[in-house]
Amino acid sequence: MGLSEVIKYIVDKPLELKEKNLLVNRSKEIKNLNNIIKYHPFGIFGISGETGIGKTTVLNFIKCENVFSKRITLTFRESVESILYDLLYNLSKGLEKDKKLSKLAKETKEWVIEEVSTVKGFSLGISLYGSANTNLQKSKTPRFNFFAAKEKLGELLRKIVSVKGKFALIIDELDKESKSDTLQIVDALKNELLFENIITIMTLPYSIYREYKFDRLRWNESGNLENIFKDIILLEELTDSDIKELLLRRIHKFMNIIPSESLDPIIEFADGNPRDVLWMLSKVIFENIEKDILKKEDTILTIKKITNEYLTELKLTPLQKKAFELLKDLTGNRDEFLTILQQNNIKRTTAYSILNTFIERKIIITKGTKLKLSGKYKFLNL
Ligand SMILES: Nc1ncnc2c1ncn2[C@@H]1O[C@H](COP(=O)(O)OP(=O)(O)O)[C@@H](O)[C@H]1O
Ligand SMILES: [Mg+2]
């Protein structure tokens, strides 16, 4: 068994129920979501966290006991309109085979197809004839019929509830949107979704969680997210030992060619993100695919090579470089970091601003009150 064999065990895709043996941690969050579906009468709930942290995976493990549910994965996300159409299409398509809902579902689906083909056909026409064609511009430009689509969605949702009782609508991939687009779409749909017996659970970009938290704590002047979301569940980074566990569950068969210590630098690189650890491990394996055994030095070499390649963008000033070297191997609180910088002749105000920049750019990451260098930067040669 060579290193190449490992590749298929570390593919990056959301886990499914049948792969439960590979899932680490997250039982608390999954239980929380199950309880939301079970006990809340209605509401929109978010699940947030950085990309690759496991949002889709967690959604896949939700159990909707005694609650009718549909999962929707959005794919057309060019605009608020296309998201709404995509949602409506996928939802109605998923209900086509349901005896009591199939009539309305089919009608709705056909309506979406018809609308979209008109709009698409028209915009294709414009691009074929060029925008200089004034006739075409003067004629009525068909648009996505946003209000009609909203109404159709409302109608379908009310029908579902009347036939099935409680309904859990699970929407994935909204986390890929920009914050403002996501808010716009959720705001536009809230009247349809905030309806007795409808529980909506959607993935959200991390930035929305931050803002939501500030709203709840009244730190935002014009807080309104709390009016939309009943709660947002944050998926935090996993611990290093969880990440190790995640790897071992996948590649335990290969411990004779991948000694545990060779995984440590990769785990450090990942900063608790499952996707990052899988990605870097597969990079490391590819880079060393001819070798019989993966040594720790090999691992470090690959990570250095890759991070140095990706991070040429970093462009630190000489003073920032100095600070970087000073803080590189430390873990501590803010004051301790500032003290170190000042003891090394960096002025207080400069030290403050450098530290803030590092935190903003995620060069230094925070865990509670503790700060440390992100594993992404640990292997960097400045
Ligand atoms: N708790 C977990 N245990 C094991 N593997 C996980 C876990 N969470 C995520 N993964 C893996 O990490 C990768 C990213 O997960 P995914 O659910 O796609 O993240 P997101 O939807 O937040 O971008 C996938 O390959 C998935 O299998
Ligand atoms: Mg996802």
Tab-separated table of N, CA and C in Angstrom, residues 199-347:
chain	number	residue	atom	x	y	z
A	199	ILE	N	-40.418	26.047	9.712
A	199	ILE	CA	-39.088	26.271	10.278
A	199	ILE	C	-38.107	26.313	9.115
A	200	THR	N	-37.411	27.415	8.975
A	200	THR	CA	-36.417	27.501	7.908
A	200	THR	C	-35.025	27.501	8.531
A	201	ILE	N	-34.180	26.648	8.009
A	201	ILE	CA	-32.798	26.631	8.476
A	201	ILE	C	-31.908	26.879	7.277
A	202	MET	N	-31.078	27.918	7.350
A	202	MET	CA	-30.249	28.235	6.188
A	202	MET	C	-28.800	28.494	6.573
A	203	THR	N	-27.884	28.120	5.686
A	203	THR	CA	-26.476	28.422	5.929
A	203	THR	C	-26.228	29.892	5.594
A	204	LEU	N	-25.397	30.522	6.403
A	204	LEU	CA	-25.158	31.960	6.242
A	204	LEU	C	-23.665	32.264	6.257
A	205	PRO	N	-23.271	33.325	5.572
A	205	PRO	CA	-21.874	33.733	5.655
A	205	PRO	C	-21.514	34.147	7.086
A	206	TYR	N	-20.260	33.952	7.437
A	206	TYR	CA	-19.817	34.231	8.801
A	206	TYR	C	-20.101	35.674	9.211
A	207	SER	N	-19.937	36.582	8.250
A	207	SER	CA	-20.097	38.009	8.575
A	207	SER	C	-21.483	38.313	9.144
A	208	ILE	N	-22.472	37.556	8.731
A	208	ILE	CA	-23.824	37.801	9.237
A	208	ILE	C	-23.928	37.413	10.710
A	209	TYR	N	-23.219	36.370	11.086
A	209	TYR	CA	-23.252	35.971	12.491
A	209	TYR	C	-22.728	37.101	13.374
A	210	ARG	N	-21.615	37.677	12.951
A	210	ARG	CA	-21.015	38.772	13.712
A	210	ARG	C	-22.013	39.900	13.925
A	211	GLU	N	-22.646	40.267	12.823
A	211	GLU	CA	-23.570	41.384	12.899
A	211	GLU	C	-24.789	41.043	13.763
A	212	TYR	N	-25.237	39.833	13.611
A	212	TYR	CA	-26.379	39.358	14.380
A	212	TYR	C	-26.086	39.444	15.875
A	213	LYS	N	-24.890	39.007	16.233
A	213	LYS	CA	-24.498	39.016	17.632
A	213	LYS	C	-24.522	40.446	18.170
A	214	PHE	N	-23.982	41.359	17.369
A	214	PHE	CA	-23.970	42.764	17.780
A	214	PHE	C	-25.397	43.296	17.940
A	215	ASP	N	-26.280	42.887	17.051
A	215	ASP	CA	-27.676	43.316	17.161
A	215	ASP	C	-28.299	42.849	18.457
A	216	ARG	N	-28.080	41.577	18.741
A	216	ARG	CA	-28.667	40.986	19.942
A	216	ARG	C	-28.164	41.695	21.192
A	217	LEU	N	-26.900	42.106	21.140
A	217	LEU	CA	-26.320	42.755	22.308
A	217	LEU	C	-26.499	44.262	22.251
A	218	ARG	N	-27.260	44.717	21.238
A	218	ARG	CA	-27.546	46.154	21.081
A	218	ARG	C	-26.292	46.963	20.828
A	219	TRP	N	-25.320	46.383	20.149
A	219	TRP	CA	-24.120	47.149	19.819
A	219	TRP	C	-24.263	47.839	18.473
A	220	ASN	N	-25.193	47.369	17.687
A	220	ASN	CA	-25.420	48.014	16.392
A	220	ASN	C	-26.493	49.076	16.565
A	221	GLU	N	-26.268	50.203	15.932
A	221	GLU	CA	-27.233	51.285	16.024
A	221	GLU	C	-28.602	50.849	15.502
A	222	SER	N	-28.579	50.324	14.289
A	222	SER	CA	-29.853	50.046	13.638
A	222	SER	C	-30.071	48.545	13.496
A	223	GLY	N	-30.006	47.859	14.607
A	223	GLY	CA	-30.110	46.406	14.555
A	223	GLY	C	-31.433	45.941	13.976
A	224	ASN	N	-31.387	45.070	13.001
A	224	ASN	CA	-32.654	44.506	12.536
A	224	ASN	C	-32.556	43.018	12.233
A	225	LEU	N	-31.352	42.463	12.378
A	225	LEU	CA	-31.210	41.034	12.087
A	225	LEU	C	-32.000	40.191	13.079
A	226	GLU	N	-32.122	40.706	14.271
A	226	GLU	CA	-32.864	39.953	15.289
A	226	GLU	C	-34.350	39.848	14.936
A	227	ASN	N	-34.799	40.752	14.070
A	227	ASN	CA	-36.183	40.640	13.611
A	227	ASN	C	-36.352	39.533	12.585
A	228	ILE	N	-35.254	39.192	11.936
A	228	ILE	CA	-35.335	38.189	10.870
A	228	ILE	C	-34.995	36.802	11.421
A	229	PHE	N	-33.867	36.713	12.116
A	229	PHE	CA	-33.424	35.401	12.586
A	229	PHE	C	-33.801	35.189	14.043
A	230	LYS	N	-34.415	34.063	14.319
A	230	LYS	CA	-34.693	33.732	15.718
A	230	LYS	C	-33.416	33.353	16.420
A	231	ASP	N	-32.540	32.689	15.683
A	231	ASP	CA	-31.242	32.357	16.253
A	231	ASP	C	-30.278	32.005	15.132
A	232	ILE	N	-29.006	32.220	15.408
A	232	ILE	CA	-27.988	31.778	14.456
A	232	ILE	C	-26.998	30.913	15.217
A	233	ILE	N	-26.802	29.725	14.706
A	233	ILE	CA	-25.889	28.803	15.359
A	233	ILE	C	-24.532	28.898	14.694
A	234	LEU	N	-23.529	29.127	15.512
A	234	LEU	CA	-22.187	29.275	14.959
A	234	LEU	C	-21.432	27.955	15.059
A	235	LEU	N	-20.871	27.543	13.948
A	235	LEU	CA	-19.969	26.394	13.997
A	235	LEU	C	-18.562	26.931	14.202
A	236	GLU	N	-18.007	26.657	15.367
A	236	GLU	CA	-16.662	27.140	15.646
A	236	GLU	C	-15.633	26.172	15.086
A	237	GLU	N	-14.394	26.639	15.060
A	237	GLU	CA	-13.307	25.770	14.627
A	237	GLU	C	-13.253	24.555	15.557
A	238	LEU	N	-12.832	23.435	15.001
A	238	LEU	CA	-12.635	22.251	15.835
A	238	LEU	C	-11.310	22.396	16.584
A	239	THR	N	-11.134	21.607	17.635
A	239	THR	CA	-9.838	21.631	18.330
A	239	THR	C	-8.835	20.808	17.518
A	240	ASP	N	-7.556	21.010	17.824
A	240	ASP	CA	-6.535	20.236	17.128
A	240	ASP	C	-6.727	18.737	17.347
A	241	SER	N	-7.179	18.362	18.533
A	241	SER	CA	-7.334	16.917	18.758
A	241	SER	C	-8.547	16.372	17.991
A	242	ASP	N	-9.579	17.203	17.815
A	242	ASP	CA	-10.689	16.792	16.929
A	242	ASP	C	-10.199	16.606	15.497
A	243	ILE	N	-9.369	17.540	15.069
A	243	ILE	CA	-8.868	17.472	13.686
A	243	ILE	C	-8.020	16.212	13.498
A	244	LYS	N	-7.241	15.900	14.527
A	244	LYS	CA	-6.433	14.683	14.445
A	244	LYS	C	-7.342	13.456	14.349
A	245	GLU	N	-8.336	13.454	15.203
A	245	GLU	CA	-9.323	12.372	15.195
A	245	GLU	C	-9.974	12.232	13.807
A	246	LEU	N	-10.334	13.367	13.233
A	246	LEU	CA	-10.946	13.380	11.892
A	246	LEU	C	-10.032	12.678	10.875
A	247	LEU	N	-8.737	12.982	10.955
A	247	LEU	CA	-7.800	12.357	10.020
A	247	LEU	C	-7.640	10.879	10.310
A	248	LEU	N	-7.498	10.546	11.593
A	248	LEU	CA	-7.258	9.149	11.932
A	248	LEU	C	-8.433	8.269	11.525
A	249	ARG	N	-9.633	8.804	11.670
A	249	ARG	CA	-10.791	7.996	11.263
A	249	ARG	C	-10.754	7.686	9.779
A	250	ARG	N	-10.163	8.576	9.022
A	250	ARG	CA	-10.110	8.344	7.579
A	250	ARG	C	-8.907	7.514	7.154
A	251	ILE	N	-7.771	7.712	7.816
A	251	ILE	CA	-6.551	7.084	7.293
A	251	ILE	C	-5.844	6.170	8.294
A	252	HIS	N	-6.604	5.671	9.268
A	252	HIS	CA	-5.962	4.818	10.281
A	252	HIS	C	-5.265	3.611	9.683
A	253	LYS	N	-5.759	3.150	8.536
A	253	LYS	CA	-5.143	1.985	7.888
A	253	LYS	C	-3.710	2.249	7.455
A	254	PHE	N	-3.368	3.514	7.359
A	254	PHE	CA	-2.089	3.861	6.747
A	254	PHE	C	-1.049	4.332	7.757
A	255	MET	N	-1.305	4.063	9.022
A	255	MET	CA	-0.399	4.601	10.026
A	255	MET	C	1.021	4.061	9.876
A	256	ASN	N	1.168	2.919	9.216
A	256	ASN	CA	2.532	2.412	8.999
A	256	ASN	C	3.320	3.257	7.990
A	257	ILE	N	2.607	3.936	7.097
A	257	ILE	CA	3.347	4.785	6.149
A	257	ILE	C	3.174	6.278	6.431
A	258	ILE	N	2.194	6.598	7.270
A	258	ILE	CA	2.053	7.991	7.706
A	258	ILE	C	2.086	8.035	9.228
A	259	PRO	N	3.267	8.168	9.812
A	259	PRO	CA	3.337	8.225	11.271
A	259	PRO	C	2.563	9.432	11.791
A	260	SER	N	1.973	9.258	12.946
A	260	SER	CA	1.110	10.286	13.517
A	260	SER	C	1.793	11.656	13.583
A	261	GLU	N	3.080	11.673	13.933
A	261	GLU	CA	3.772	12.969	14.088
A	261	GLU	C	3.879	13.719	12.752
A	262	SER	N	3.798	12.992	11.652
A	262	SER	CA	3.862	13.667	10.347
A	262	SER	C	2.604	14.459	10.064
A	263	LEU	N	1.547	14.128	10.789
A	263	LEU	CA	0.288	14.849	10.588
A	263	LEU	C	0.261	16.174	11.364
A	264	ASP	N	1.093	16.253	12.411
A	264	ASP	CA	0.999	17.413	13.301
A	264	ASP	C	1.141	18.775	12.605
A	265	PRO	N	2.141	18.928	11.732
A	265	PRO	CA	2.236	20.240	11.068
A	265	PRO	C	1.004	20.559	10.213
A	266	ILE	N	0.406	19.541	9.632
A	266	ILE	CA	-0.786	19.767	8.801
A	266	ILE	C	-1.946	20.215	9.679
A	267	ILE	N	-2.030	19.591	10.839
A	267	ILE	CA	-3.088	19.966	11.785
A	267	ILE	C	-2.885	21.401	12.253
A	268	GLU	N	-1.634	21.746	12.477
A	268	GLU	CA	-1.332	23.109	12.891
A	268	GLU	C	-1.735	24.107	11.797
A	269	PHE	N	-1.438	23.740	10.577
A	269	PHE	CA	-1.793	24.598	9.441
A	269	PHE	C	-3.293	24.862	9.399
A	270	ALA	N	-4.088	23.846	9.723
A	270	ALA	CA	-5.534	23.915	9.490
A	270	ALA	C	-6.279	24.862	10.428
A	271	ASP	N	-5.709	25.214	11.554
A	271	ASP	CA	-6.414	26.092	12.508
A	271	ASP	C	-7.827	25.601	12.817
A	272	GLY	N	-8.024	24.309	12.891
A	272	GLY	CA	-9.340	23.786	13.273
A	272	GLY	C	-10.358	23.704	12.162
A	273	ASN	N	-9.919	23.927	10.930
A	273	ASN	CA	-10.858	23.866	9.799
A	273	ASN	C	-10.721	22.527	9.056
A	274	PRO	N	-11.799	21.722	9.035
A	274	PRO	CA	-11.730	20.397	8.415
A	274	PRO	C	-11.330	20.437	6.933
A	275	ARG	N	-11.878	21.386	6.198
A	275	ARG	CA	-11.530	21.430	4.773
A	275	ARG	C	-10.044	21.725	4.580
A	276	ASP	N	-9.511	22.631	5.394
A	276	ASP	CA	-8.108	22.999	5.255
A	276	ASP	C	-7.192	21.818	5.532
A	277	VAL	N	-7.557	21.004	6.511
A	277	VAL	CA	-6.669	19.888	6.849
A	277	VAL	C	-6.699	18.831	5.739
A	278	LEU	N	-7.882	18.611	5.165
A	278	LEU	CA	-7.989	17.623	4.087
A	278	LEU	C	-7.236	18.122	2.849
A	279	TRP	N	-7.368	19.403	2.603
A	279	TRP	CA	-6.716	20.005	1.443
A	279	TRP	C	-5.200	19.901	1.561
A	280	MET	N	-4.682	20.314	2.717
A	280	MET	CA	-3.231	20.300	2.870
A	280	MET	C	-2.687	18.880	2.893
A	281	LEU	N	-3.422	17.967	3.517
A	281	LEU	CA	-2.941	16.585	3.524
A	281	LEU	C	-2.858	16.049	2.091
A	282	SER	N	-3.840	16.363	1.280
A	282	SER	CA	-3.769	15.817	-0.078
A	282	SER	C	-2.654	16.489	-0.875
A	283	LYS	N	-2.388	17.755	-0.619
A	283	LYS	CA	-1.230	18.416	-1.238
A	283	LYS	C	0.068	17.718	-0.830
A	284	VAL	N	0.169	17.436	0.459
A	284	VAL	CA	1.386	16.806	0.985
A	284	VAL	C	1.581	15.417	0.363
A	285	ILE	N	0.485	14.679	0.274
A	285	ILE	CA	0.583	13.334	-0.306
A	285	ILE	C	1.018	13.417	-1.772
A	286	PHE	N	0.408	14.302	-2.521
A	286	PHE	CA	0.774	14.423	-3.933
A	286	PHE	C	2.239	14.787	-4.108
A	287	GLU	N	2.669	15.685	-3.260
A	287	GLU	CA	4.048	16.164	-3.348
A	287	GLU	C	5.051	15.049	-3.028
A	288	ASN	N	4.606	14.058	-2.262
A	288	ASN	CA	5.528	13.008	-1.794
A	288	ASN	C	5.100	11.612	-2.244
A	289	ILE	N	4.377	11.586	-3.321
A	289	ILE	CA	3.663	10.364	-3.691
A	289	ILE	C	4.574	9.160	-3.963
A	290	GLU	N	5.814	9.430	-4.334
A	290	GLU	CA	6.740	8.325	-4.627
A	290	GLU	C	7.351	7.729	-3.357
A	291	LYS	N	7.239	8.439	-2.258
A	291	LYS	CA	7.951	7.993	-1.051
A	291	LYS	C	7.262	6.785	-0.396
A	292	ASP	N	8.055	6.006	0.334
A	292	ASP	CA	7.497	4.844	1.023
A	292	ASP	C	6.830	5.254	2.331
A	293	ILE	N	7.480	6.192	2.978
A	293	ILE	CA	6.958	6.666	4.266
A	293	ILE	C	6.943	8.192	4.257
A	294	LEU	N	5.877	8.747	4.793
A	294	LEU	CA	5.787	10.210	4.868
A	294	LEU	C	6.425	10.681	6.169
A	295	LYS	N	7.542	11.375	6.057
A	295	LYS	CA	8.212	11.849	7.271
A	295	LYS	C	7.732	13.244	7.623
A	296	LYS	N	7.915	13.575	8.890
A	296	LYS	CA	7.500	14.905	9.351
A	296	LYS	C	8.207	16.017	8.556
A	297	GLU	N	9.498	15.805	8.261
A	297	GLU	CA	10.240	16.820	7.493
A	297	GLU	C	9.611	17.018	6.118
A	298	ASP	N	9.171	15.924	5.511
A	298	ASP	CA	8.530	16.033	4.183
A	298	ASP	C	7.288	16.916	4.279
A	299	THR	N	6.512	16.652	5.313
A	299	THR	CA	5.281	17.413	5.506
A	299	THR	C	5.574	18.902	5.626
A	300	ILE	N	6.523	19.213	6.496
A	300	ILE	CA	6.852	20.626	6.737
A	300	ILE	C	7.337	21.285	5.452
A	301	LEU	N	8.145	20.548	4.717
A	301	LEU	CA	8.685	21.095	3.459
A	301	LEU	C	7.556	21.468	2.493
A	302	THR	N	6.586	20.565	2.360
A	302	THR	CA	5.469	20.848	1.452
A	302	THR	C	4.648	22.044	1.925
A	303	ILE	N	4.370	22.078	3.207
A	303	ILE	CA	3.565	23.202	3.714
A	303	ILE	C	4.308	24.515	3.478
A	304	LYS	N	5.612	24.505	3.727
A	304	LYS	CA	6.421	25.713	3.490
A	304	LYS	C	6.307	26.127	2.036
A	305	LYS	N	6.468	25.144	1.163
A	305	LYS	CA	6.447	25.446	-0.263
A	305	LYS	C	5.106	26.075	-0.645
A	306	ILE	N	4.036	25.449	-0.187
A	306	ILE	CA	2.706	25.927	-0.592
A	306	ILE	C	2.369	27.273	0.038
A	307	THR	N	2.625	27.403	1.331
A	307	THR	CA	2.248	28.683	1.946
A	307	THR	C	3.097	29.812	1.375
A	308	ASN	N	4.363	29.532	1.116
A	308	ASN	CA	5.181	30.604	0.550
A	308	ASN	C	4.707	30.997	-0.839
A	309	GLU	N	4.209	30.017	-1.575
A	309	GLU	CA	3.656	30.299	-2.894
A	309	GLU	C	2.400	31.166	-2.800
A	310	TYR	N	1.514	30.778	-1.878
A	310	TYR	CA	0.224	31.452	-1.786
A	310	TYR	C	0.319	32.800	-1.102
A	311	LEU	N	1.354	32.970	-0.312
A	311	LEU	CA	1.361	34.138	0.549
A	311	LEU	C	2.366	35.208	0.133
A	312	THR	N	2.795	35.137	-1.113
A	312	THR	CA	3.691	36.199	-1.582
A	312	THR	C	2.970	37.541	-1.551
A	313	GLU	N	1.657	37.440	-1.506
A	313	GLU	CA	0.815	38.640	-1.460
A	313	GLU	C	0.943	39.417	-0.152
A	314	LEU	N	1.472	38.791	0.832
A	314	LEU	CA	1.394	39.325	2.187
A	314	LEU	C	1.922	40.751	2.335
A	315	LYS	N	3.077	40.996	1.714
A	315	LYS	CA	3.660	42.345	1.659
A	315	LYS	C	3.656	43.086	3.001
A	316	LEU	N	4.437	42.598	3.921
A	316	LEU	CA	4.530	43.264	5.221
A	316	LEU	C	5.587	44.362	5.184
A	317	THR	N	5.360	45.409	5.954
A	317	THR	CA	6.381	46.447	6.102
A	317	THR	C	7.495	45.905	6.996
A	318	PRO	N	8.672	46.527	6.974
A	318	PRO	CA	9.777	46.035	7.817
A	318	PRO	C	9.386	45.933	9.292
A	319	LEU	N	8.650	46.904	9.755
A	319	LEU	CA	8.245	46.875	11.164
A	319	LEU	C	7.267	45.729	11.448
A	320	GLN	N	6.352	45.520	10.501
A	320	GLN	CA	5.416	44.402	10.648
A	320	GLN	C	6.171	43.074	10.632
A	321	LYS	N	7.202	42.994	9.789
A	321	LYS	CA	7.998	41.765	9.737
A	321	LYS	C	8.664	41.501	11.078
A	322	LYS	N	9.190	42.565	11.641
A	322	LYS	CA	9.838	42.438	12.948
A	322	LYS	C	8.829	41.921	13.979
A	323	ALA	N	7.640	42.534	13.970
A	323	ALA	CA	6.599	42.120	14.917
A	323	ALA	C	6.215	40.663	14.679
A	324	PHE	N	6.091	40.319	13.424
A	324	PHE	CA	5.733	38.946	13.050
A	324	PHE	C	6.719	37.947	13.661
A	325	GLU	N	8.004	38.211	13.483
A	325	GLU	CA	9.025	37.303	14.012
A	325	GLU	C	8.960	37.222	15.539
A	326	LEU	N	8.667	38.356	16.161
A	326	LEU	CA	8.625	38.390	17.629
A	326	LEU	C	7.443	37.584	18.184
A	327	LEU	N	6.340	37.622	17.448
A	327	LEU	CA	5.107	37.025	17.985
A	327	LEU	C	4.871	35.599	17.512
A	328	LYS	N	5.647	35.213	16.533
A	328	LYS	CA	5.456	33.960	15.823
A	328	LYS	C	5.156	32.733	16.699
A	329	ASP	N	5.954	32.569	17.735
A	329	ASP	CA	5.809	31.328	18.507
A	329	ASP	C	5.109	31.538	19.851
A	330	LEU	N	4.439	32.675	19.982
A	330	LEU	CA	3.812	32.969	21.270
A	330	LEU	C	2.336	32.614	21.303
A	331	THR	N	1.871	32.282	22.504
A	331	THR	CA	0.440	32.251	22.761
A	331	THR	C	0.234	33.105	24.000
A	332	GLY	N	-0.730	33.975	23.976
A	332	GLY	CA	-0.940	34.806	25.149
A	332	GLY	C	-2.073	35.759	24.921
A	333	ASN	N	-2.317	36.636	25.897
A	333	ASN	CA	-3.390	37.590	25.672
A	333	ASN	C	-2.847	38.862	25.020
A	334	ARG	N	-3.746	39.725	24.702
A	334	ARG	CA	-3.419	40.946	23.973
A	334	ARG	C	-2.311	41.758	24.645
A	335	ASP	N	-2.468	41.946	25.945
A	335	ASP	CA	-1.495	42.764	26.669
A	335	ASP	C	-0.104	42.166	26.603
A	336	GLU	N	-0.048	40.851	26.734
A	336	GLU	CA	1.266	40.201	26.668
A	336	GLU	C	1.917	40.424	25.304
A	337	PHE	N	1.101	40.330	24.262
A	337	PHE	CA	1.623	40.555	22.911
A	337	PHE	C	2.136	41.985	22.758
A	338	LEU	N	1.362	42.927	23.282
A	338	LEU	CA	1.752	44.336	23.169
A	338	LEU	C	3.032	44.616	23.952
A	339	THR	N	3.124	43.998	25.126
A	339	THR	CA	4.320	44.189	25.938
A	339	THR	C	5.571	43.724	25.207
A	340	ILE	N	5.475	42.543	24.621
A	340	ILE	CA	6.624	42.014	23.871
A	340	ILE	C	7.062	43.006	22.784
A	341	LEU	N	6.093	43.517	22.062
A	341	LEU	CA	6.427	44.439	20.982
A	341	LEU	C	7.098	45.694	21.530
A	342	GLN	N	6.530	46.213	22.614
A	342	GLN	CA	7.094	47.440	23.184
A	342	GLN	C	8.489	47.209	23.763
A	343	GLN	N	8.686	46.043	24.384
A	343	GLN	CA	10.018	45.735	24.916
A	343	GLN	C	11.053	45.664	23.808
A	344	ASN	N	10.580	45.468	22.604
A	344	ASN	CA	11.506	45.405	21.475
A	344	ASN	C	11.468	46.688	20.644
A	345	ASN	N	11.225	47.761	21.364
A	345	ASN	CA	11.351	49.093	20.773
A	345	ASN	C	10.338	49.411	19.679
A	346	ILE	N	9.157	48.844	19.774
A	346	ILE	CA	8.087	49.283	18.878
A	346	ILE	C	7.166	50.168	19.711
A	347	LYS	N	6.943	51.365	19.210
A	347	LYS	CA	6.150	52.324	19.989
A	347	LYS	C	4.746	51.772	20.283
